[in-house]
PDB file of C-alpha atoms in Angstrom:
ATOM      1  CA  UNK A   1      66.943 171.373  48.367  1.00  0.00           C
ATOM      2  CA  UNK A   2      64.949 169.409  51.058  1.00  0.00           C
ATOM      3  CA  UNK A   3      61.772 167.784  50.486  1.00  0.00           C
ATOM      4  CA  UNK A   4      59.444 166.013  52.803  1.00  0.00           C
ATOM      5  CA  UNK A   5      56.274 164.137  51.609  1.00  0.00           C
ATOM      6  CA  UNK A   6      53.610 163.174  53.996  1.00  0.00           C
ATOM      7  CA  UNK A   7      51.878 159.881  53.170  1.00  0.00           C
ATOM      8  CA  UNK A   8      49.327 157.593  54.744  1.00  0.00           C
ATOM      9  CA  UNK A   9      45.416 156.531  54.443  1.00  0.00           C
ATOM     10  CA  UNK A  10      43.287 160.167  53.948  1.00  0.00           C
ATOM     11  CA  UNK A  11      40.404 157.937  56.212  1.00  0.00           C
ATOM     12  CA  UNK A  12      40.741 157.131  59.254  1.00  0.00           C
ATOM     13  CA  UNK A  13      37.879 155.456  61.581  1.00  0.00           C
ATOM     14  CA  UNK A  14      37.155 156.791  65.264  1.00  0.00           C
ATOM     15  CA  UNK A  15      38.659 154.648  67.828  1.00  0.00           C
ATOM     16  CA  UNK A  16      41.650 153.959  65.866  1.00  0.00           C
ATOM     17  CA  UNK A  17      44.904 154.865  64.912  1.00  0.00           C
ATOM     18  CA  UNK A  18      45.735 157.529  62.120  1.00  0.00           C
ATOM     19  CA  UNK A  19      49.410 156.777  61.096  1.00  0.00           C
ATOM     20  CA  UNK A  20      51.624 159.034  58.802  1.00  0.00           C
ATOM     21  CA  UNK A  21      55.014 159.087  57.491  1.00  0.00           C
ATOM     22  CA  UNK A  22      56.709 161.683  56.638  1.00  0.00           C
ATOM     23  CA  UNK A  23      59.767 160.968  53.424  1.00  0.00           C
ATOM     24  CA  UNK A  24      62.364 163.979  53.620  1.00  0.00           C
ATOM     25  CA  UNK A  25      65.143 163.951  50.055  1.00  0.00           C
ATOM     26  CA  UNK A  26      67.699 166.176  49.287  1.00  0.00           C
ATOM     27  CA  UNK A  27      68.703 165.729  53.190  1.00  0.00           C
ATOM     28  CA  UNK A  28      69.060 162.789  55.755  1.00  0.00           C
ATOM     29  CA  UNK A  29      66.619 162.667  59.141  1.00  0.00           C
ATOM     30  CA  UNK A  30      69.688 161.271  60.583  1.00  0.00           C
ATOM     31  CA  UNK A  31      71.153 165.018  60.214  1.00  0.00           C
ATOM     32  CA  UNK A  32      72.080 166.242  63.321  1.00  0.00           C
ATOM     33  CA  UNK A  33      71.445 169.511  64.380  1.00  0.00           C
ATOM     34  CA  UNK A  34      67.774 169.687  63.395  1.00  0.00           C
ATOM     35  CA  UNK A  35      64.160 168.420  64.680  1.00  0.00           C
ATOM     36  CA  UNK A  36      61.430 167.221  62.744  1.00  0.00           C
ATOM     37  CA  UNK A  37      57.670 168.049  63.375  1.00  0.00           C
ATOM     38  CA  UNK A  38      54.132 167.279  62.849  1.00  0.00           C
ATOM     39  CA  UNK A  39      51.520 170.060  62.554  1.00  0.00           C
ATOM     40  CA  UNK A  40      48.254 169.806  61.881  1.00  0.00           C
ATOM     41  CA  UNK A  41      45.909 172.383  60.573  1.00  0.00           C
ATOM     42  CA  UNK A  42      41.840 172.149  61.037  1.00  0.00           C
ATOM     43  CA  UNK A  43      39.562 173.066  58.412  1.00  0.00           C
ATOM     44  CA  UNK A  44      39.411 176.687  57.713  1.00  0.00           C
ATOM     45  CA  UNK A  45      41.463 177.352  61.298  1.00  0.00           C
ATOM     46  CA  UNK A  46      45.040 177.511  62.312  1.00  0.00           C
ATOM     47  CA  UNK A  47      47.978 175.935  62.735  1.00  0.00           C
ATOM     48  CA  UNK A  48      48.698 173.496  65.809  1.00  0.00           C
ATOM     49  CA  UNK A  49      51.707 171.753  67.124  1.00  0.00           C
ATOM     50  CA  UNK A  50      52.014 168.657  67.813  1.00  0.00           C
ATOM     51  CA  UNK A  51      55.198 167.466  68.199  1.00  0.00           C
ATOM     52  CA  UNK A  52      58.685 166.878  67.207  1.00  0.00           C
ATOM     53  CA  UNK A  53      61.775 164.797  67.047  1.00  0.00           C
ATOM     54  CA  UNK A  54      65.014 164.905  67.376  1.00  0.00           C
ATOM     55  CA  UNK A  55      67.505 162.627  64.834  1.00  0.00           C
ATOM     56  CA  UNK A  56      68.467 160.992  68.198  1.00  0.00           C
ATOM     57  CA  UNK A  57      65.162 159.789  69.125  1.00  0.00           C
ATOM     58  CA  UNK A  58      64.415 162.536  71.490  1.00  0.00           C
ATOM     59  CA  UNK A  59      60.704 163.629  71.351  1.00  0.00           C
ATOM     60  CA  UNK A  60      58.196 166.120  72.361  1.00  0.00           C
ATOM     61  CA  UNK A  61      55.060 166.792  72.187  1.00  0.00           C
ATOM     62  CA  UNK A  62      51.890 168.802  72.949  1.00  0.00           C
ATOM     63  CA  UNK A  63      50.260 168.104  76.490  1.00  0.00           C
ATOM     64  CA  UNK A  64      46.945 168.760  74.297  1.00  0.00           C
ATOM     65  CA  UNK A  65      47.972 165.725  72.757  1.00  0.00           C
ATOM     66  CA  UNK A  66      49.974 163.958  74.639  1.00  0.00           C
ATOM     67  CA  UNK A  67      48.876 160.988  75.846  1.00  0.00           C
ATOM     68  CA  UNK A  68      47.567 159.678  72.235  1.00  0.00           C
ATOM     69  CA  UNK A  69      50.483 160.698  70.082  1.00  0.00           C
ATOM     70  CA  UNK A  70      54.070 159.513  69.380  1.00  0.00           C
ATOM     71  CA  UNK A  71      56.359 160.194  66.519  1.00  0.00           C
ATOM     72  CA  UNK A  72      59.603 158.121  65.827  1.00  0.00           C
ATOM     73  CA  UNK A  73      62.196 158.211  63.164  1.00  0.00           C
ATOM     74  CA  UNK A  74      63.822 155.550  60.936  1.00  0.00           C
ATOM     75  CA  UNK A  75      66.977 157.004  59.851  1.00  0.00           C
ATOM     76  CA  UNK A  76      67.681 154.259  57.594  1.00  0.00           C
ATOM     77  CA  UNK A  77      64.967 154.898  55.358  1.00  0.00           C
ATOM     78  CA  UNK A  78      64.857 159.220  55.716  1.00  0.00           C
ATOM     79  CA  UNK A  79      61.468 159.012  57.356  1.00  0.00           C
ATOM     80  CA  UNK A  80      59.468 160.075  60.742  1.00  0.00           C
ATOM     81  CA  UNK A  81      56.367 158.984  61.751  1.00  0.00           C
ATOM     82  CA  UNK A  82      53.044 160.499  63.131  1.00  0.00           C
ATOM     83  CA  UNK A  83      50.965 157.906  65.229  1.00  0.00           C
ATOM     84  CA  UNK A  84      47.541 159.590  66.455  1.00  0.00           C
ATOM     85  CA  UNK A  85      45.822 157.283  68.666  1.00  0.00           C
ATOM     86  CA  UNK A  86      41.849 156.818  69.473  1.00  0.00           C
ATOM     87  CA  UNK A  87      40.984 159.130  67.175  1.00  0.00           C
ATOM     88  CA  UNK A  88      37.736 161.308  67.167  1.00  0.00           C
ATOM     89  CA  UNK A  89      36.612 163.438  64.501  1.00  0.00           C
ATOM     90  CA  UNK A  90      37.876 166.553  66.280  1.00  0.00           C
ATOM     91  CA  UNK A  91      41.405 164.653  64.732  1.00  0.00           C
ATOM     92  CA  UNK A  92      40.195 165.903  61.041  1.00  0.00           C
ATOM     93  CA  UNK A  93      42.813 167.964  59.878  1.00  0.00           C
ATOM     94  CA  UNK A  94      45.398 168.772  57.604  1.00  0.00           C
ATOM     95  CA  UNK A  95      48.528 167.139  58.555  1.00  0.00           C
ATOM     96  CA  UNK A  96      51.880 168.808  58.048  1.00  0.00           C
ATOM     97  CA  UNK A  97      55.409 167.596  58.832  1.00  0.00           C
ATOM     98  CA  UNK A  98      58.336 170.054  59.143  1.00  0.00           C
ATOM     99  CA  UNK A  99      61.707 170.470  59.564  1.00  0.00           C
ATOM    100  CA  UNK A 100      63.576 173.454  61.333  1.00  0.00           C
ATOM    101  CA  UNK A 101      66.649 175.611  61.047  1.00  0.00           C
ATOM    102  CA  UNK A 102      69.034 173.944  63.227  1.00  0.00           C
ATOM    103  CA  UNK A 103      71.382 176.396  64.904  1.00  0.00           C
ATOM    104  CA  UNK A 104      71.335 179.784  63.636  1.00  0.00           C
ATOM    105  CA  UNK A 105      71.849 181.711  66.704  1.00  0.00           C
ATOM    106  CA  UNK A 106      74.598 179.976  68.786  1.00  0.00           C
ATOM    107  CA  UNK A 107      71.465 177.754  69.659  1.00  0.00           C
ATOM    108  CA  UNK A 108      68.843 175.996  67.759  1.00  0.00           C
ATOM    109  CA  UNK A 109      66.266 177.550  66.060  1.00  0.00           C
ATOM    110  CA  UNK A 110      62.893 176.266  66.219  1.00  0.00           C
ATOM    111  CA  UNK A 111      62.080 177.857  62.047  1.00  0.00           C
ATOM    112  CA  UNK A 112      60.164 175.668  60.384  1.00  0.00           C
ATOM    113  CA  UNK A 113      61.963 176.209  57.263  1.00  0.00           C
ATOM    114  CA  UNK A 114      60.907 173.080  55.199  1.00  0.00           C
ATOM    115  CA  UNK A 115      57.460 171.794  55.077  1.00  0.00           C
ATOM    116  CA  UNK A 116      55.574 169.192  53.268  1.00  0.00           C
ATOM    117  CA  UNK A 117      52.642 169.723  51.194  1.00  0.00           C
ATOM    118  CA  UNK A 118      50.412 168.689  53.673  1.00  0.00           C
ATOM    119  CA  UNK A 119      48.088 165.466  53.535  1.00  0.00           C
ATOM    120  CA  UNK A 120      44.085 165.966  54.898  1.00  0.00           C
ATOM    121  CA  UNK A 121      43.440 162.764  57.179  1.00  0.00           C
ATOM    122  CA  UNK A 122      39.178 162.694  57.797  1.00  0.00           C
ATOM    123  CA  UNK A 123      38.320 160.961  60.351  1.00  0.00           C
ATOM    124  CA  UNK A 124      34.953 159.064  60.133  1.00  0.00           C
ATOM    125  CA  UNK A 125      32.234 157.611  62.391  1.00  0.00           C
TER     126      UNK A 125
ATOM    127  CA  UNK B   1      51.335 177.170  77.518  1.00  0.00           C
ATOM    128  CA  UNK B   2      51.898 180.807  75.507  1.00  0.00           C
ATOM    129  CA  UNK B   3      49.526 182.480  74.137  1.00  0.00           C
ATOM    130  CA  UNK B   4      49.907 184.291  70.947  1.00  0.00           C
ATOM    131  CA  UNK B   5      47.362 186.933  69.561  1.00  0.00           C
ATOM    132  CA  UNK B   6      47.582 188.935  66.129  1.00  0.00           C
ATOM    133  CA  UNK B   7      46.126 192.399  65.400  1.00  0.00           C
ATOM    134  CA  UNK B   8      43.968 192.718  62.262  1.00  0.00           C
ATOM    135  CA  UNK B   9      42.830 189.460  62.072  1.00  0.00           C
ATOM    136  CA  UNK B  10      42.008 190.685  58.655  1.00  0.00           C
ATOM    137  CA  UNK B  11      43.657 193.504  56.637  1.00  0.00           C
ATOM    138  CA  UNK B  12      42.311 194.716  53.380  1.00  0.00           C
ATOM    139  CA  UNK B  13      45.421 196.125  51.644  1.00  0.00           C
ATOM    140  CA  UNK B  14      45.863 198.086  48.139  1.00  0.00           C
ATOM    141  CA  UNK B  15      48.193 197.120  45.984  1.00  0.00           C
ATOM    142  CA  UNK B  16      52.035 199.086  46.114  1.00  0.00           C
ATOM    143  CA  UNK B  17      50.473 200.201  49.573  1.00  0.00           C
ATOM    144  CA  UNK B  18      52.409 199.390  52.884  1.00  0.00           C
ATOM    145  CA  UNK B  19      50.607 196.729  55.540  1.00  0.00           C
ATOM    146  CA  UNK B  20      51.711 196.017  58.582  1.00  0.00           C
ATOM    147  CA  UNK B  21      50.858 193.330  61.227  1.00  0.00           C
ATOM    148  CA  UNK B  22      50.860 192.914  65.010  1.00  0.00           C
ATOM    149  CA  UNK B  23      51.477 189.926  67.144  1.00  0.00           C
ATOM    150  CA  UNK B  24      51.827 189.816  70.860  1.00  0.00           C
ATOM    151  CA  UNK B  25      52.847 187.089  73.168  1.00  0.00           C
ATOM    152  CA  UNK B  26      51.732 186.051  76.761  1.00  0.00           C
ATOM    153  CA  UNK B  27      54.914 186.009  77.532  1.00  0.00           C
ATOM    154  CA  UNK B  28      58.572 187.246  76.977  1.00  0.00           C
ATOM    155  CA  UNK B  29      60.190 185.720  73.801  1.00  0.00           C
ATOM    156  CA  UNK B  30      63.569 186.638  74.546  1.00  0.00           C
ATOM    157  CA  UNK B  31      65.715 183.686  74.288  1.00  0.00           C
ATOM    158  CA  UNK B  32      68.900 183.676  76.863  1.00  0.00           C
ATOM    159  CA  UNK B  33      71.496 184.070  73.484  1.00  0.00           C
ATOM    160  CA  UNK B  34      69.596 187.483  73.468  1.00  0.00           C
ATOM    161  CA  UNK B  35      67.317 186.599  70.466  1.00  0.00           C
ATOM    162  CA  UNK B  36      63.618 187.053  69.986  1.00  0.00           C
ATOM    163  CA  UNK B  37      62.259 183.415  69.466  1.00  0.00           C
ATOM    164  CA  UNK B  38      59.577 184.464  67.254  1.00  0.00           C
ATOM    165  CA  UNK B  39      58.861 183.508  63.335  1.00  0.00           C
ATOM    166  CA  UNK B  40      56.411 184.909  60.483  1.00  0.00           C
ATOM    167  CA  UNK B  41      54.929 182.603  58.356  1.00  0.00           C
ATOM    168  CA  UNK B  42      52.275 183.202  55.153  1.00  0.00           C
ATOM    169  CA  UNK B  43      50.197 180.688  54.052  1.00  0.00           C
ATOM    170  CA  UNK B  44      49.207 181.409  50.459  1.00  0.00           C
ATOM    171  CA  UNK B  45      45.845 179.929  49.037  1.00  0.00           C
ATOM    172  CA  UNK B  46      45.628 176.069  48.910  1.00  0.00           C
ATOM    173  CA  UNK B  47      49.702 176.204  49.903  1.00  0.00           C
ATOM    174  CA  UNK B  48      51.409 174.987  53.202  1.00  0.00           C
ATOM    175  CA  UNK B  49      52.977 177.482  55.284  1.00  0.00           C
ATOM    176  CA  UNK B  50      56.300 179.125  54.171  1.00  0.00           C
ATOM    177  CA  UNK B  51      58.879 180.986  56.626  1.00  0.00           C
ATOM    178  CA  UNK B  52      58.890 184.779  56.252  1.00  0.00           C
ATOM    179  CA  UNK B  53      60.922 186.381  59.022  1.00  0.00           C
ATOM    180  CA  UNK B  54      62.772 184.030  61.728  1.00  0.00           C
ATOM    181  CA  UNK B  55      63.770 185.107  65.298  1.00  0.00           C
ATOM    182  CA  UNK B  56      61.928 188.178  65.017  1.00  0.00           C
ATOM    183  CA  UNK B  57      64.142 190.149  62.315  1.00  0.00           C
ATOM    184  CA  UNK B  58      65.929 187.714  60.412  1.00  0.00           C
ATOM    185  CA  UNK B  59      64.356 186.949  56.361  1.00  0.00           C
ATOM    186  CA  UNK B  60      64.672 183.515  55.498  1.00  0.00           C
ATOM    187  CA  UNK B  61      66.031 182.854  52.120  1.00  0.00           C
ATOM    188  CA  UNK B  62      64.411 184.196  49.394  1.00  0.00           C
ATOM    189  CA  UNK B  63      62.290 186.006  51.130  1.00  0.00           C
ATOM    190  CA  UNK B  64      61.865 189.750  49.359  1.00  0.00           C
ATOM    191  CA  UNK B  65      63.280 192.612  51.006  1.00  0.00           C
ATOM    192  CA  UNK B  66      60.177 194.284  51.156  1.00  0.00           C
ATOM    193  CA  UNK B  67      59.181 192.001  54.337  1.00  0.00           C
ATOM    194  CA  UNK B  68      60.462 192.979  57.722  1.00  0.00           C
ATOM    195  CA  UNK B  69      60.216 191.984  61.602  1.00  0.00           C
ATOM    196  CA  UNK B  70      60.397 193.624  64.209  1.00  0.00           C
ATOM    197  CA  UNK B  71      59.845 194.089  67.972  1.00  0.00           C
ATOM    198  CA  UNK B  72      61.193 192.520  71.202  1.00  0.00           C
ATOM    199  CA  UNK B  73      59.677 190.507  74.567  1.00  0.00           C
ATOM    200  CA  UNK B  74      56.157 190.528  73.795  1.00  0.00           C
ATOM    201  CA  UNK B  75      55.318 192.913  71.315  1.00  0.00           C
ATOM    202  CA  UNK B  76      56.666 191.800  67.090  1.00  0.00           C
ATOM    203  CA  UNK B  77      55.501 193.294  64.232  1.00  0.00           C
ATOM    204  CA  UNK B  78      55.204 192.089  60.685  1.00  0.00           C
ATOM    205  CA  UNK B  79      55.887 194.893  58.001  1.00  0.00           C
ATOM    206  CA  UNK B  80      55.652 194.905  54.009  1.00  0.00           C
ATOM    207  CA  UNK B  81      56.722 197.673  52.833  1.00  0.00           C
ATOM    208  CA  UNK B  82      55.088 197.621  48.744  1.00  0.00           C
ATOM    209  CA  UNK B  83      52.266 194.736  49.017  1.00  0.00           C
ATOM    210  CA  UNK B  84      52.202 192.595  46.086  1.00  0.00           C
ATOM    211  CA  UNK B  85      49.470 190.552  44.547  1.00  0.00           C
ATOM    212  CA  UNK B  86      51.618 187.559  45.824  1.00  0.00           C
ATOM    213  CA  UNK B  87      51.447 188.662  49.016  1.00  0.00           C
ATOM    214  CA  UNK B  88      47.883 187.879  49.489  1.00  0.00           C
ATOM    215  CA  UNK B  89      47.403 184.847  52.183  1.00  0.00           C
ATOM    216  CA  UNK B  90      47.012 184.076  55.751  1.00  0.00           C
ATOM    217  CA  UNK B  91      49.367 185.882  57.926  1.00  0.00           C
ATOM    218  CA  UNK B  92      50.580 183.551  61.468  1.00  0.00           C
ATOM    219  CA  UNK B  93      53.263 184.417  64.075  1.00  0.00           C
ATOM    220  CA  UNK B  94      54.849 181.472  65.731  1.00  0.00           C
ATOM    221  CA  UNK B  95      56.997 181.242  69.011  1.00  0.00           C
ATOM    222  CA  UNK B  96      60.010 178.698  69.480  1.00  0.00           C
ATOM    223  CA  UNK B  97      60.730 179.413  72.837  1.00  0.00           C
ATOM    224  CA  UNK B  98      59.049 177.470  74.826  1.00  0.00           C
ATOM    225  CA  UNK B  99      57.170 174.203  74.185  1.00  0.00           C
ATOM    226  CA  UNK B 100      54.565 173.857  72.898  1.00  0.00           C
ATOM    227  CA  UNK B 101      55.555 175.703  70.504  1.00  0.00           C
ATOM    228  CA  UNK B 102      52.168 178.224  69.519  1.00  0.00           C
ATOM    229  CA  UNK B 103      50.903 179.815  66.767  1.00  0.00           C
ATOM    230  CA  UNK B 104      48.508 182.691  66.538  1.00  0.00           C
ATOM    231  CA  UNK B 105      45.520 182.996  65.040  1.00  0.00           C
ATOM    232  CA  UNK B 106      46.095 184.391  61.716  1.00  0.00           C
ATOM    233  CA  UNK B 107      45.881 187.580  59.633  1.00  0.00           C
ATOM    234  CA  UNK B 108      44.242 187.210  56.789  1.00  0.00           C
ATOM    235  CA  UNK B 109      45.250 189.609  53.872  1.00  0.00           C
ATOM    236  CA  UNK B 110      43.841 190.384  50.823  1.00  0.00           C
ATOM    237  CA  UNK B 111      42.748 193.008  48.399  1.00  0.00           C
ATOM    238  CA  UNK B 112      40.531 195.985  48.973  1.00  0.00           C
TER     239      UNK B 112
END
């Protein structure tokens, strides 16, 4: 069974830079076949994407987001990474990391079948 | 970037009663392999998300029988056949087509 564990500080000040990890067991990030993602939920509101990675390195992300975010992967140790940069209290969240499918259709699926339980990052002034 | 919408956004349900749940995209979901890129998630109380339904029809493991997707292009539907008192949560519809990949806003069931 795969597990991921989100870790990091749960405060974070403005300005700076909210970093997560992101532990999978019972699996290997350096799996091919699948992507791993960040997601972050506000409080009491829905679910947004942020990103995701590829065991290769290959990345993604929102354009929402874009130019403050980067995730990475260090398949030696079976972890990602979240980095959130310049961070405003808007950035308050729940922070989820994911893992897909893989192919289930002749092509990949983008299911988020595996999910951590989630780590709330406040970001303070 | 596609935009997803849901119809209730909340649904009162009884008990052993049927439910069902709408979810419409801005745009076609239909993949090229000829599959509907869209997924079904609940979110119980205080839990993270968990996959229901994946490429519009498809149960993920575990999942009961009495959940089932539908639909195709733009128009999915979410349907429980019996509800159960563990079926009470937050209802989303995701699509993995194109990226970003969007969620919509939510359903939030409970009981009457």
């Amino acid at each position: 069974q795969v597990r991921l564990q989100e870790s990091g500080p749960g405060l974070v000040k403005a300005s700076q830079t909210l970093s997560l990890t992101c532990t999978v067991s019972g699996g290997s990030s350096s799996s091919g076949g699948y992507y791993w993602y960040w997601i972050r939920q506000h409080p009491g509101k829905g679910l947004e994407w942020i990103g995701y990675i590829y065991y290769s390195g290959t990345t993604h992300y929102n354009p929402s987001l874009k130019s403050r975010v980067t995730i990475s992967v260090d398949t030696s140790k079976n972890q990602f990474f979240l980095n959130l940069y310049s961070v405003t209290a808007a950035d308050t969240a729940v922070y989820y990391c994911a893992r897909d499918l893989g192919y289930c259709t002749g092509s990949n699926c983008y299911s988020l079948v595996y999910w951590g339980r989630g780590i709330l990052v406040t970001v303070s002034s | 970037d596609i935009v997803m919408t849901q119809s209730p956004l909340s649904l009162p349900v009884t008990p052993g009663e049927p439910a069902s749940i709408s979810c419409r995209s801005s745009q076609s979901l239909l993949h090229s392999n000829g599959y509907n890129y869209l997924d079904w998630y609940l979110q119980k109380p205080g839990q993270s998300p968990q996959l229901l339904i994946y490429v519009g029809s498809y149960r993920a493991s575990g999942v009961p029988d009495r959940f089932s997707g539908s639909g195709s292009g733009t128009d999915f539907t979410l349907q429980i056949s019996r509800v159960e008192a563990e079926d009470v949560g937050v209802y989303y519809c995701m699509q993995g087509l194109q990226t970003p990949f969007t969620f919509g806003p939510g359903t939030k069931v409970d009981f009457k």
